[in-house]
């Protein structure tokens, strides 16, 4: 193994955890053991953590105390995960409206604020307590290891969340990222064929073990290489995330790079929910930290193999409990045990978040997924948004006005959009009462009727 990888994994990483006073190594050891629990044993763990969460929420959160009282629900009486069905589900609008009341003072550690526009274009703010913040990282590392990727391995990111790819201000942080994370990033928020060509050359020099990216960004780069021809770097494995990975696009990516794609599913609000292990055709749910329900339209539990909507309870975030949270994805539970032998629950996605690339007149390709956070989460007074492009000359943004919406919102949007598309494009803002669901059951954040690969 490369000395730099060993040094990062066995020296720098433990030192960083100690410096931050986090318990990631301990969490990770527990997760490596618990993934092999029998389903009945894991169910016992989930019930115990669920009861702890609900009891804390009932005592510390104004919102949940009110919800429990209205439902006649006693957290102390929870004996099975099915008891949770006596509570209503929580949607993004509810989280938007009751964010402050949901917080639960008395949790361990400080609250860490975060936000997302979601692939549905609905801006949401939420908080994590410190334990949950670090537990998320441990869950991610556990699932990373299934792909053959571990702490210290080189990685390439096809990502576009501006906050995630921004250059850190601290010299110490930049040094840590260079030595330990060892990643390079293609910012897919606004890219060109020239940018992908430059990144191709960087990949040959960096030689990462793994690619991580939006499903559509990985597909776009694979198609670029197909059309361009010539030499390019091939990783050990690829992690697809943040968008629905269509089977035909998975086939193209795996064919071009000659390695397996590990699809991953989650949300910024709940963290990693499920991911593939490489041994089956379904994902393993991170059952130690999240409880997933698949529901029929009438709210009843769907049977294994039956398509339904995904509802997630975060078992670990006591700082701001998310209980029966509607992500608006569709999936089906898988009852058959995986060949890998893990006892974690399994699910198979049945369509989900889909975001299209948009095309600028100057040749840039703009990722709809990348704009989600920046536009939807930061535009003042926007309850929901959707970008629509039907011609190369114009992009329109549909907006469902929320509290605080006004002329300043339109001005903000029309000022920010050219940063991604250039000044030559025309832009328009359309105020609408609602944005209809797509066939997948999700609100698409962006809709483009053009083919981005025509630019290659």
Short mmCIF file of C-alpha atoms in Angstrom, two decimals:
data_model
loop_
_atom_site.label_atom_id
_atom_site.label_comp_id
_atom_site.label_asym_id
_atom_site.label_seq_id
_atom_site.Cartn_x
_atom_site.Cartn_y
_atom_site.Cartn_z
CA UNK A 1 0.00 0.00 0.00
CA UNK A 2 1.18 3.55 -0.76
CA UNK A 3 3.06 5.08 2.23
CA UNK A 4 1.00 8.26 1.92
CA UNK A 5 -2.19 6.25 2.25
CA UNK A 6 -0.91 4.39 5.32
CA UNK A 7 0.26 7.63 6.95
CA UNK A 8 -3.11 9.33 6.33
CA UNK A 9 -5.15 6.37 7.52
CA UNK A 10 -3.23 5.28 10.59
CA UNK A 11 -1.62 8.54 11.80
CA UNK A 12 -3.34 11.66 10.51
CA UNK A 13 -6.92 10.41 10.76
CA UNK A 14 -6.69 9.25 14.40
CA UNK A 15 -4.87 12.47 15.32
CA UNK A 16 -7.58 14.57 13.68
CA UNK A 17 -10.33 12.69 15.53
CA UNK A 18 -8.50 13.18 18.83
CA UNK A 19 -7.97 16.87 18.10
CA UNK A 20 -11.68 17.34 17.35
CA UNK A 21 -12.69 15.24 20.38
CA UNK A 22 -14.95 13.13 18.17
CA UNK A 23 -15.66 9.42 18.48
CA UNK A 24 -15.59 8.40 14.81
CA UNK A 25 -13.13 5.49 15.33
CA UNK A 26 -15.29 4.10 18.13
CA UNK A 27 -18.50 4.54 16.13
CA UNK A 28 -16.83 2.85 13.16
CA UNK A 29 -15.77 -0.17 15.20
CA UNK A 30 -19.34 -0.58 16.45
CA UNK A 31 -20.75 -0.24 12.92
CA UNK A 32 -18.35 -2.84 11.54
CA UNK A 33 -19.74 -5.28 14.12
CA UNK A 34 -23.42 -4.35 13.97
CA UNK A 35 -23.70 -4.80 10.19
CA UNK A 36 -23.38 -8.57 10.81
CA UNK A 37 -26.15 -8.72 13.42
CA UNK A 38 -29.12 -10.96 12.72
CA UNK A 39 -32.19 -8.96 11.55
CA UNK A 40 -33.95 -9.63 14.88
CA UNK A 41 -30.96 -8.28 16.84
CA UNK A 42 -30.78 -5.18 14.67
CA UNK A 43 -34.53 -4.64 15.16
CA UNK A 44 -33.95 -4.65 18.94
CA UNK A 45 -31.25 -2.00 18.54
CA UNK A 46 -33.57 0.12 16.40
CA UNK A 47 -36.42 -0.08 18.93
CA UNK A 48 -34.10 0.92 21.77
CA UNK A 49 -32.75 3.92 19.85
CA UNK A 50 -36.22 4.84 18.64
CA UNK A 51 -37.60 4.86 22.19
CA UNK A 52 -34.67 7.03 23.34
CA UNK A 53 -35.22 9.47 20.49
CA UNK A 54 -38.98 9.74 21.01
CA UNK A 55 -38.66 10.16 24.78
CA UNK A 56 -36.09 12.92 24.32
CA UNK A 57 -38.20 14.63 21.61
CA UNK A 58 -41.30 14.53 23.82
CA UNK A 59 -39.44 16.12 26.72
CA UNK A 60 -37.28 18.67 24.91
CA UNK A 61 -38.97 19.69 21.63
CA UNK A 62 -41.96 22.05 21.66
CA UNK A 63 -43.10 20.79 18.27
CA UNK A 64 -42.89 17.08 18.98
CA UNK A 65 -44.46 17.43 22.40
CA UNK A 66 -47.47 19.02 20.70
CA UNK A 67 -47.60 16.34 17.97
CA UNK A 68 -47.44 13.54 20.53
CA UNK A 69 -50.22 15.11 22.61
CA UNK A 70 -52.49 15.52 19.58
CA UNK A 71 -51.91 11.87 18.58
CA UNK A 72 -52.32 10.56 22.15
CA UNK A 73 -48.86 9.04 21.77
CA UNK A 74 -46.70 7.90 24.69
CA UNK A 75 -43.01 7.45 23.70
CA UNK A 76 -42.34 5.32 26.76
CA UNK A 77 -44.87 2.79 25.50
CA UNK A 78 -43.05 2.06 22.24
CA UNK A 79 -42.35 -1.67 21.97
CA UNK A 80 -41.99 -2.10 18.21
CA UNK A 81 -41.04 0.06 15.23
CA UNK A 82 -44.61 -0.31 13.95
CA UNK A 83 -45.78 1.82 16.91
CA UNK A 84 -44.34 4.75 14.99
CA UNK A 85 -47.23 4.56 12.52
CA UNK A 86 -49.52 6.19 15.06
CA UNK A 87 -47.71 9.47 14.34
CA UNK A 88 -48.23 11.65 11.25
CA UNK A 89 -45.49 12.00 8.67
CA UNK A 90 -43.42 15.17 8.37
CA UNK A 91 -42.88 16.81 4.98
CA UNK A 92 -40.46 19.50 3.85
CA UNK A 93 -43.06 22.23 4.25
CA UNK A 94 -43.53 21.15 7.87
CA UNK A 95 -39.79 21.29 8.45
CA UNK A 96 -39.67 24.73 6.86
CA UNK A 97 -42.48 26.02 9.05
CA UNK A 98 -41.56 24.44 12.40
CA UNK A 99 -37.76 24.38 12.25
CA UNK A 100 -37.29 26.47 15.41
CA UNK A 101 -39.82 24.52 17.45
CA UNK A 102 -38.31 21.17 16.44
CA UNK A 103 -35.01 21.88 18.13
CA UNK A 104 -34.53 19.92 21.33
CA UNK A 105 -32.44 21.67 24.02
CA UNK A 106 -30.71 19.27 26.35
CA UNK A 107 -28.99 17.23 23.63
CA UNK A 108 -25.34 16.27 24.00
CA UNK A 109 -23.04 18.82 22.34
CA UNK A 110 -23.63 21.91 20.28
CA UNK A 111 -26.05 22.22 17.36
CA UNK A 112 -24.53 22.35 13.90
CA UNK A 113 -26.73 24.20 11.36
CA UNK A 114 -27.06 22.98 7.78
CA UNK A 115 -29.35 23.60 4.83
CA UNK A 116 -30.37 22.10 1.53
CA UNK A 117 -32.43 23.10 -1.44
CA UNK A 118 -33.04 19.42 -2.06
CA UNK A 119 -33.36 18.05 -5.58
CA UNK A 120 -37.02 19.06 -5.29
CA UNK A 121 -36.10 22.75 -5.12
CA UNK A 122 -37.65 23.26 -1.68
CA UNK A 123 -35.19 25.08 0.62
CA UNK A 124 -34.86 23.46 4.04
CA UNK A 125 -32.82 24.39 7.09
CA UNK A 126 -32.07 21.90 9.84
CA UNK A 127 -29.63 21.19 12.66
CA UNK A 128 -27.48 18.24 13.74
CA UNK A 129 -26.14 17.58 17.20
CA UNK A 130 -22.42 16.83 17.41
CA UNK A 131 -22.85 13.11 18.00
CA UNK A 132 -24.99 12.75 14.88
CA UNK A 133 -22.61 14.90 12.86
CA UNK A 134 -19.69 12.54 13.54
CA UNK A 135 -21.78 9.37 13.46
CA UNK A 136 -22.74 10.27 9.89
CA UNK A 137 -19.09 10.30 8.93
CA UNK A 138 -18.54 6.89 10.51
CA UNK A 139 -21.50 5.46 8.56
CA UNK A 140 -20.09 6.89 5.34
CA UNK A 141 -16.66 5.34 5.97
CA UNK A 142 -18.26 1.97 6.72
CA UNK A 143 -20.13 2.07 3.42
CA UNK A 144 -17.05 3.42 1.60
CA UNK A 145 -15.17 0.31 2.63
CA UNK A 146 -17.67 -1.85 0.79
CA UNK A 147 -16.38 -0.29 -2.44
CA UNK A 148 -12.73 -0.92 -1.59
CA UNK A 149 -12.20 2.74 -0.68
CA UNK A 150 -10.94 3.77 2.76
CA UNK A 151 -9.61 6.78 4.64
CA UNK A 152 -6.48 8.12 2.93
CA UNK A 153 -7.17 6.70 -0.53
CA UNK A 154 -7.07 9.18 -3.38
CA UNK A 155 -10.46 10.21 -4.76
CA UNK A 156 -11.93 12.32 -7.53
CA UNK A 157 -15.23 14.15 -7.03
CA UNK A 158 -17.65 15.08 -9.78
CA UNK A 159 -19.54 17.46 -7.57
CA UNK A 160 -21.06 20.89 -7.73
CA UNK A 161 -22.17 21.97 -4.29
CA UNK A 162 -20.28 25.26 -4.08
CA UNK A 163 -19.82 25.04 -0.31
CA UNK A 164 -18.48 21.47 -0.58
CA UNK A 165 -15.91 22.23 -3.28
CA UNK A 166 -14.85 25.70 -2.12
CA UNK A 167 -11.18 26.17 -1.27
CA UNK A 168 -10.78 26.13 2.55
CA UNK A 169 -9.53 29.39 4.05
CA UNK A 170 -7.28 27.83 6.69
CA UNK A 171 -3.77 26.82 5.61
CA UNK A 172 -3.87 23.95 8.13
CA UNK A 173 -7.19 22.72 6.70
CA UNK A 174 -5.84 22.90 3.14
CA UNK A 175 -2.80 20.88 4.21
CA UNK A 176 -5.00 18.26 5.91
CA UNK A 177 -7.20 17.93 2.81
CA UNK A 178 -4.14 17.54 0.60
CA UNK A 179 -2.42 14.95 2.77
CA UNK A 180 -5.37 13.01 4.23
CA UNK A 181 -8.43 13.44 2.00
CA UNK A 182 -6.25 13.49 -1.13
CA UNK A 183 -9.10 14.50 -3.40
CA UNK A 184 -9.45 16.49 -6.57
CA UNK A 185 -12.75 18.00 -7.69
CA UNK A 186 -14.45 18.74 -10.98
CA UNK A 187 -16.96 21.46 -10.14
CA UNK A 188 -20.00 20.37 -12.16
CA UNK A 189 -22.06 23.44 -11.32
CA UNK A 190 -20.90 24.97 -14.59
CA UNK A 191 -18.54 23.00 -16.85
CA UNK A 192 -17.34 22.91 -20.44
CA UNK A 193 -15.77 20.31 -22.67
CA UNK A 194 -12.43 22.10 -22.12
CA UNK A 195 -12.87 21.80 -18.35
CA UNK A 196 -13.51 18.07 -18.67
CA UNK A 197 -10.44 17.71 -20.87
CA UNK A 198 -8.30 19.48 -18.25
CA UNK A 199 -9.76 17.22 -15.57
CA UNK A 200 -9.00 14.15 -17.69
CA UNK A 201 -5.32 15.13 -17.63
CA UNK A 202 -5.42 15.80 -13.87
CA UNK A 203 -6.94 12.36 -13.28
CA UNK A 204 -4.08 10.70 -15.17
CA UNK A 205 -1.60 12.47 -12.86
CA UNK A 206 -3.55 12.02 -9.61
CA UNK A 207 -4.58 8.40 -10.29
CA UNK A 208 -7.45 8.22 -7.77
CA UNK A 209 -8.75 4.91 -6.47
CA UNK A 210 -12.36 6.00 -6.68
CA UNK A 211 -14.70 8.47 -8.37
CA UNK A 212 -17.58 9.96 -6.40
CA UNK A 213 -20.21 12.05 -8.09
CA UNK A 214 -23.69 12.95 -9.15
CA UNK A 215 -25.10 10.16 -11.29
CA UNK A 216 -25.67 12.47 -14.24
CA UNK A 217 -22.25 14.13 -13.92
CA UNK A 218 -20.52 10.75 -14.02
CA UNK A 219 -22.58 9.77 -17.05
CA UNK A 220 -21.78 13.07 -18.78
CA UNK A 221 -18.04 12.56 -18.27
CA UNK A 222 -18.27 8.96 -19.50
CA UNK A 223 -20.04 10.09 -22.69
CA UNK A 224 -17.41 12.83 -23.13
CA UNK A 225 -14.67 10.17 -23.04
CA UNK A 226 -16.59 7.96 -25.46
CA UNK A 227 -16.85 10.74 -28.02
CA UNK A 228 -13.35 12.10 -27.44
CA UNK A 229 -11.45 8.80 -27.50
CA UNK A 230 -7.83 8.46 -26.38
CA UNK A 231 -6.28 7.67 -23.03
CA UNK A 232 -7.96 8.26 -19.68
CA UNK A 233 -7.66 7.11 -16.06
CA UNK A 234 -9.74 4.21 -14.75
CA UNK A 235 -10.60 4.05 -11.04
CA UNK A 236 -10.97 0.95 -8.87
CA UNK A 237 -14.64 1.71 -8.24
CA UNK A 238 -17.25 4.48 -8.60
CA UNK A 239 -19.82 5.81 -6.13
CA UNK A 240 -22.92 7.37 -7.64
CA UNK A 241 -24.99 9.61 -5.40
CA UNK A 242 -27.44 12.52 -5.12
CA UNK A 243 -29.45 11.59 -8.23
CA UNK A 244 -31.36 8.59 -9.52
CA UNK A 245 -29.01 6.28 -11.44
CA UNK A 246 -30.91 5.00 -14.45
CA UNK A 247 -29.90 1.44 -15.47
CA UNK A 248 -28.90 2.48 -18.96
CA UNK A 249 -26.63 5.21 -17.57
CA UNK A 250 -25.05 2.79 -15.09
CA UNK A 251 -24.29 0.51 -18.03
CA UNK A 252 -22.51 3.29 -19.92
CA UNK A 253 -20.43 4.34 -16.88
CA UNK A 254 -19.38 0.78 -16.05
CA UNK A 255 -18.57 0.04 -19.69
CA UNK A 256 -16.37 3.11 -20.12
CA UNK A 257 -14.42 2.73 -16.87
CA UNK A 258 -14.41 -1.05 -16.61
CA UNK A 259 -15.36 -1.11 -12.91
CA UNK A 260 -18.43 -1.46 -10.72
CA UNK A 261 -20.69 1.47 -9.85
CA UNK A 262 -21.93 1.47 -6.24
CA UNK A 263 -25.12 3.44 -6.05
CA UNK A 264 -25.82 5.36 -2.85
CA UNK A 265 -28.96 6.94 -1.50
CA UNK A 266 -29.52 9.59 1.14
CA UNK A 267 -30.39 13.20 1.77
CA UNK A 268 -28.62 16.09 3.38
CA UNK A 269 -31.23 16.13 6.15
CA UNK A 270 -30.90 12.45 7.10
CA UNK A 271 -27.41 11.58 5.89
CA UNK A 272 -26.62 8.32 4.13
CA UNK A 273 -29.73 6.13 4.08
CA UNK A 274 -28.65 3.13 2.00
CA UNK A 275 -25.96 1.95 -0.39
CA UNK A 276 -24.93 -1.04 -2.46
CA UNK A 277 -22.41 -3.61 -1.26
CA UNK A 278 -21.61 -5.03 -4.71
CA UNK A 279 -23.06 -8.47 -4.05
CA UNK A 280 -26.72 -7.93 -4.92
CA UNK A 281 -29.18 -5.79 -6.83
CA UNK A 282 -30.42 -3.79 -3.84
CA UNK A 283 -29.08 -1.36 -1.24
CA UNK A 284 -28.39 -1.97 2.44
CA UNK A 285 -30.07 0.52 4.78
CA UNK A 286 -27.86 2.07 7.46
CA UNK A 287 -30.26 0.60 10.00
CA UNK A 288 -28.27 1.57 13.08
CA UNK A 289 -28.88 5.27 12.41
CA UNK A 290 -32.05 5.48 10.30
CA UNK A 291 -35.37 3.70 10.30
CA UNK A 292 -36.93 3.48 6.83
CA UNK A 293 -40.62 2.91 6.11
CA UNK A 294 -42.06 2.22 2.66
CA UNK A 295 -45.67 3.42 2.58
CA UNK A 296 -48.61 2.94 0.26
CA UNK A 297 -50.62 6.01 -0.87
CA UNK A 298 -53.08 5.45 2.00
CA UNK A 299 -50.26 5.50 4.57
CA UNK A 300 -50.25 1.75 5.25
CA UNK A 301 -46.97 -0.17 5.14
CA UNK A 302 -46.13 -1.53 1.70
CA UNK A 303 -45.32 -5.22 1.39
CA UNK A 304 -41.81 -6.33 0.32
CA UNK A 305 -41.52 -5.87 -3.44
CA UNK A 306 -44.33 -3.31 -3.47
CA UNK A 307 -43.46 0.20 -4.56
CA UNK A 308 -44.15 2.96 -2.05
CA UNK A 309 -42.94 6.31 -0.81
CA UNK A 310 -39.87 6.53 1.43
CA UNK A 311 -40.26 7.85 4.99
CA UNK A 312 -37.17 8.15 7.20
CA UNK A 313 -36.71 8.55 10.95
CA UNK A 314 -33.24 9.68 12.02
CA UNK A 315 -32.57 7.60 15.12
CA UNK A 316 -29.45 9.50 16.16
CA UNK A 317 -30.14 13.24 15.79
CA UNK A 318 -31.45 14.28 19.20
CA UNK A 319 -30.56 17.93 18.58
CA UNK A 320 -33.41 18.37 16.10
CA UNK A 321 -35.39 15.13 15.75
CA UNK A 322 -36.61 14.20 12.29
CA UNK A 323 -39.40 11.65 12.81
CA UNK A 324 -41.24 10.02 9.88
CA UNK A 325 -39.71 12.46 7.40
CA UNK A 326 -41.04 12.30 3.83
CA UNK A 327 -38.14 12.43 1.37
CA UNK A 328 -40.47 12.05 -1.63
CA UNK A 329 -38.62 9.20 -3.23
CA UNK A 330 -40.11 5.87 -4.25
CA UNK A 331 -38.64 2.50 -3.31
CA UNK A 332 -39.53 -1.07 -2.40
CA UNK A 333 -38.38 -3.17 0.54
CA UNK A 334 -36.40 -6.31 -0.31
CA UNK A 335 -37.04 -9.28 1.97
CA UNK A 336 -34.41 -11.65 0.55
CA UNK A 337 -31.15 -11.77 2.51
CA UNK A 338 -28.14 -10.44 0.63
CA UNK A 339 -25.41 -12.85 -0.46
CA UNK A 340 -22.89 -10.76 1.49
CA UNK A 341 -24.41 -11.98 4.76
CA UNK A 342 -25.11 -8.59 6.32
CA UNK A 343 -28.27 -8.39 8.41
CA UNK A 344 -29.05 -4.78 7.47
CA UNK A 345 -32.48 -4.11 5.89
CA UNK A 346 -32.52 -3.75 2.12
CA UNK A 347 -34.38 -1.60 -0.35
CA UNK A 348 -34.45 -1.03 -4.08
CA UNK A 349 -35.06 2.41 -5.53
CA UNK A 350 -38.04 2.71 -7.86
CA UNK A 351 -37.25 6.05 -9.42
CA UNK A 352 -36.26 9.11 -7.47
CA UNK A 353 -34.67 12.48 -7.73
CA UNK A 354 -33.80 13.40 -11.29
CA UNK A 355 -32.09 16.63 -12.27
CA UNK A 356 -31.20 17.62 -15.81
CA UNK A 357 -28.17 19.48 -17.09
CA UNK A 358 -28.83 22.90 -18.61
CA UNK A 359 -26.90 24.45 -21.51
CA UNK A 360 -25.43 27.95 -21.67
CA UNK A 361 -24.90 29.75 -24.98
CA UNK A 362 -21.14 29.95 -24.43
CA UNK A 363 -20.82 26.14 -24.26
CA UNK A 364 -20.99 25.67 -20.50
CA UNK A 365 -22.99 22.75 -19.12
CA UNK A 366 -24.74 23.62 -15.87
CA UNK A 367 -25.79 20.93 -13.40
CA UNK A 368 -29.31 21.29 -12.06
CA UNK A 369 -28.31 19.32 -8.97
CA UNK A 370 -25.47 21.74 -8.31
CA UNK A 371 -27.77 24.76 -8.38
CA UNK A 372 -30.16 23.22 -5.87
CA UNK A 373 -28.46 24.45 -2.72
CA UNK A 374 -27.32 27.81 -4.01
CA UNK A 375 -30.50 29.05 -5.65
CA UNK A 376 -33.28 27.27 -3.80
CA UNK A 377 -31.77 27.45 -0.33
CA UNK A 378 -30.51 31.03 -0.55
CA UNK A 379 -33.16 32.88 -2.56
CA UNK A 380 -35.19 34.94 -0.06
CA UNK A 381 -38.83 33.89 0.29
CA UNK A 382 -38.73 30.91 -2.10
CA UNK A 383 -40.87 27.96 -1.00
CA UNK A 384 -40.01 25.90 -4.08
CA UNK A 385 -38.24 26.42 -7.39
CA UNK A 386 -37.67 24.74 -10.74
CA UNK A 387 -35.40 25.70 -13.64
CA UNK A 388 -36.78 25.09 -17.14
CA UNK A 389 -34.91 25.27 -20.45
CA UNK A 390 -36.51 24.69 -23.83
CA UNK A 391 -34.11 26.65 -26.06
CA UNK A 392 -30.38 27.47 -25.98
CA UNK A 393 -31.18 31.15 -25.49
CA UNK A 394 -33.36 31.19 -22.40
CA UNK A 395 -33.72 29.69 -18.92
CA UNK A 396 -36.81 30.35 -16.85
CA UNK A 397 -37.20 29.72 -13.15
CA UNK A 398 -40.58 28.76 -11.75
CA UNK A 399 -41.04 29.97 -8.19
CA UNK A 400 -43.65 29.11 -5.58
CA UNK A 401 -43.59 32.23 -3.35
CA UNK A 402 -43.12 31.72 0.36
CA UNK A 403 -42.97 33.97 3.38
CA UNK A 404 -40.81 37.01 2.65
CA UNK A 405 -41.09 36.73 -1.15
CA UNK A 406 -41.09 40.02 -3.01
CA UNK A 407 -39.43 42.11 -5.74
CA UNK A 408 -36.07 41.64 -4.03
CA UNK A 409 -36.35 37.90 -4.65
CA UNK A 410 -36.77 38.35 -8.40
CA UNK A 411 -33.86 40.79 -8.43
CA UNK A 412 -31.69 38.32 -6.52
CA UNK A 413 -32.48 35.45 -8.89
CA UNK A 414 -31.89 37.53 -12.03
CA UNK A 415 -28.61 38.75 -10.56
CA UNK A 416 -27.33 35.29 -9.58
CA UNK A 417 -28.35 33.19 -12.61
CA UNK A 418 -25.86 34.87 -15.01
CA UNK A 419 -23.04 33.74 -12.70
CA UNK A 420 -23.71 30.20 -13.87
CA UNK A 421 -24.94 30.72 -17.43
CA UNK A 422 -23.18 33.88 -18.56
CA UNK A 423 -24.57 37.27 -19.54
CA UNK A 424 -25.63 36.20 -23.05
CA UNK A 425 -28.57 34.11 -21.79
CA UNK A 426 -32.07 35.45 -21.24
CA UNK A 427 -33.74 34.72 -17.92
CA UNK A 428 -37.28 34.92 -16.65
CA UNK A 429 -39.04 34.35 -13.34
CA UNK A 430 -42.52 32.80 -13.35
CA UNK A 431 -44.51 32.85 -10.12
CA UNK A 432 -46.72 29.74 -9.85
CA UNK A 433 -49.06 28.30 -7.22
CA UNK A 434 -47.46 24.84 -7.39
CA UNK A 435 -44.93 22.74 -9.29
CA UNK A 436 -46.44 19.37 -10.25
CA UNK A 437 -44.85 16.07 -9.35
CA UNK A 438 -42.96 14.05 -11.95
CA UNK A 439 -43.88 10.43 -12.61
CA UNK A 440 -41.19 9.41 -10.11
CA UNK A 441 -43.12 11.11 -7.33
CA UNK A 442 -40.52 13.88 -7.01
CA UNK A 443 -40.45 17.52 -7.96
CA UNK A 444 -37.68 17.86 -10.55
CA UNK A 445 -35.45 20.80 -9.73
CA UNK A 446 -34.50 21.34 -13.35
CA UNK A 447 -36.00 20.36 -16.70
CA UNK A 448 -34.02 20.58 -19.94
CA UNK A 449 -35.37 19.55 -23.34
CA UNK A 450 -31.90 19.71 -24.94
CA UNK A 451 -29.13 17.09 -25.10
CA UNK A 452 -25.91 18.26 -23.34
CA UNK A 453 -23.77 15.70 -25.20
CA UNK A 454 -24.39 17.63 -28.42
CA UNK A 455 -21.67 20.04 -27.24
CA UNK A 456 -18.88 17.41 -27.36
#
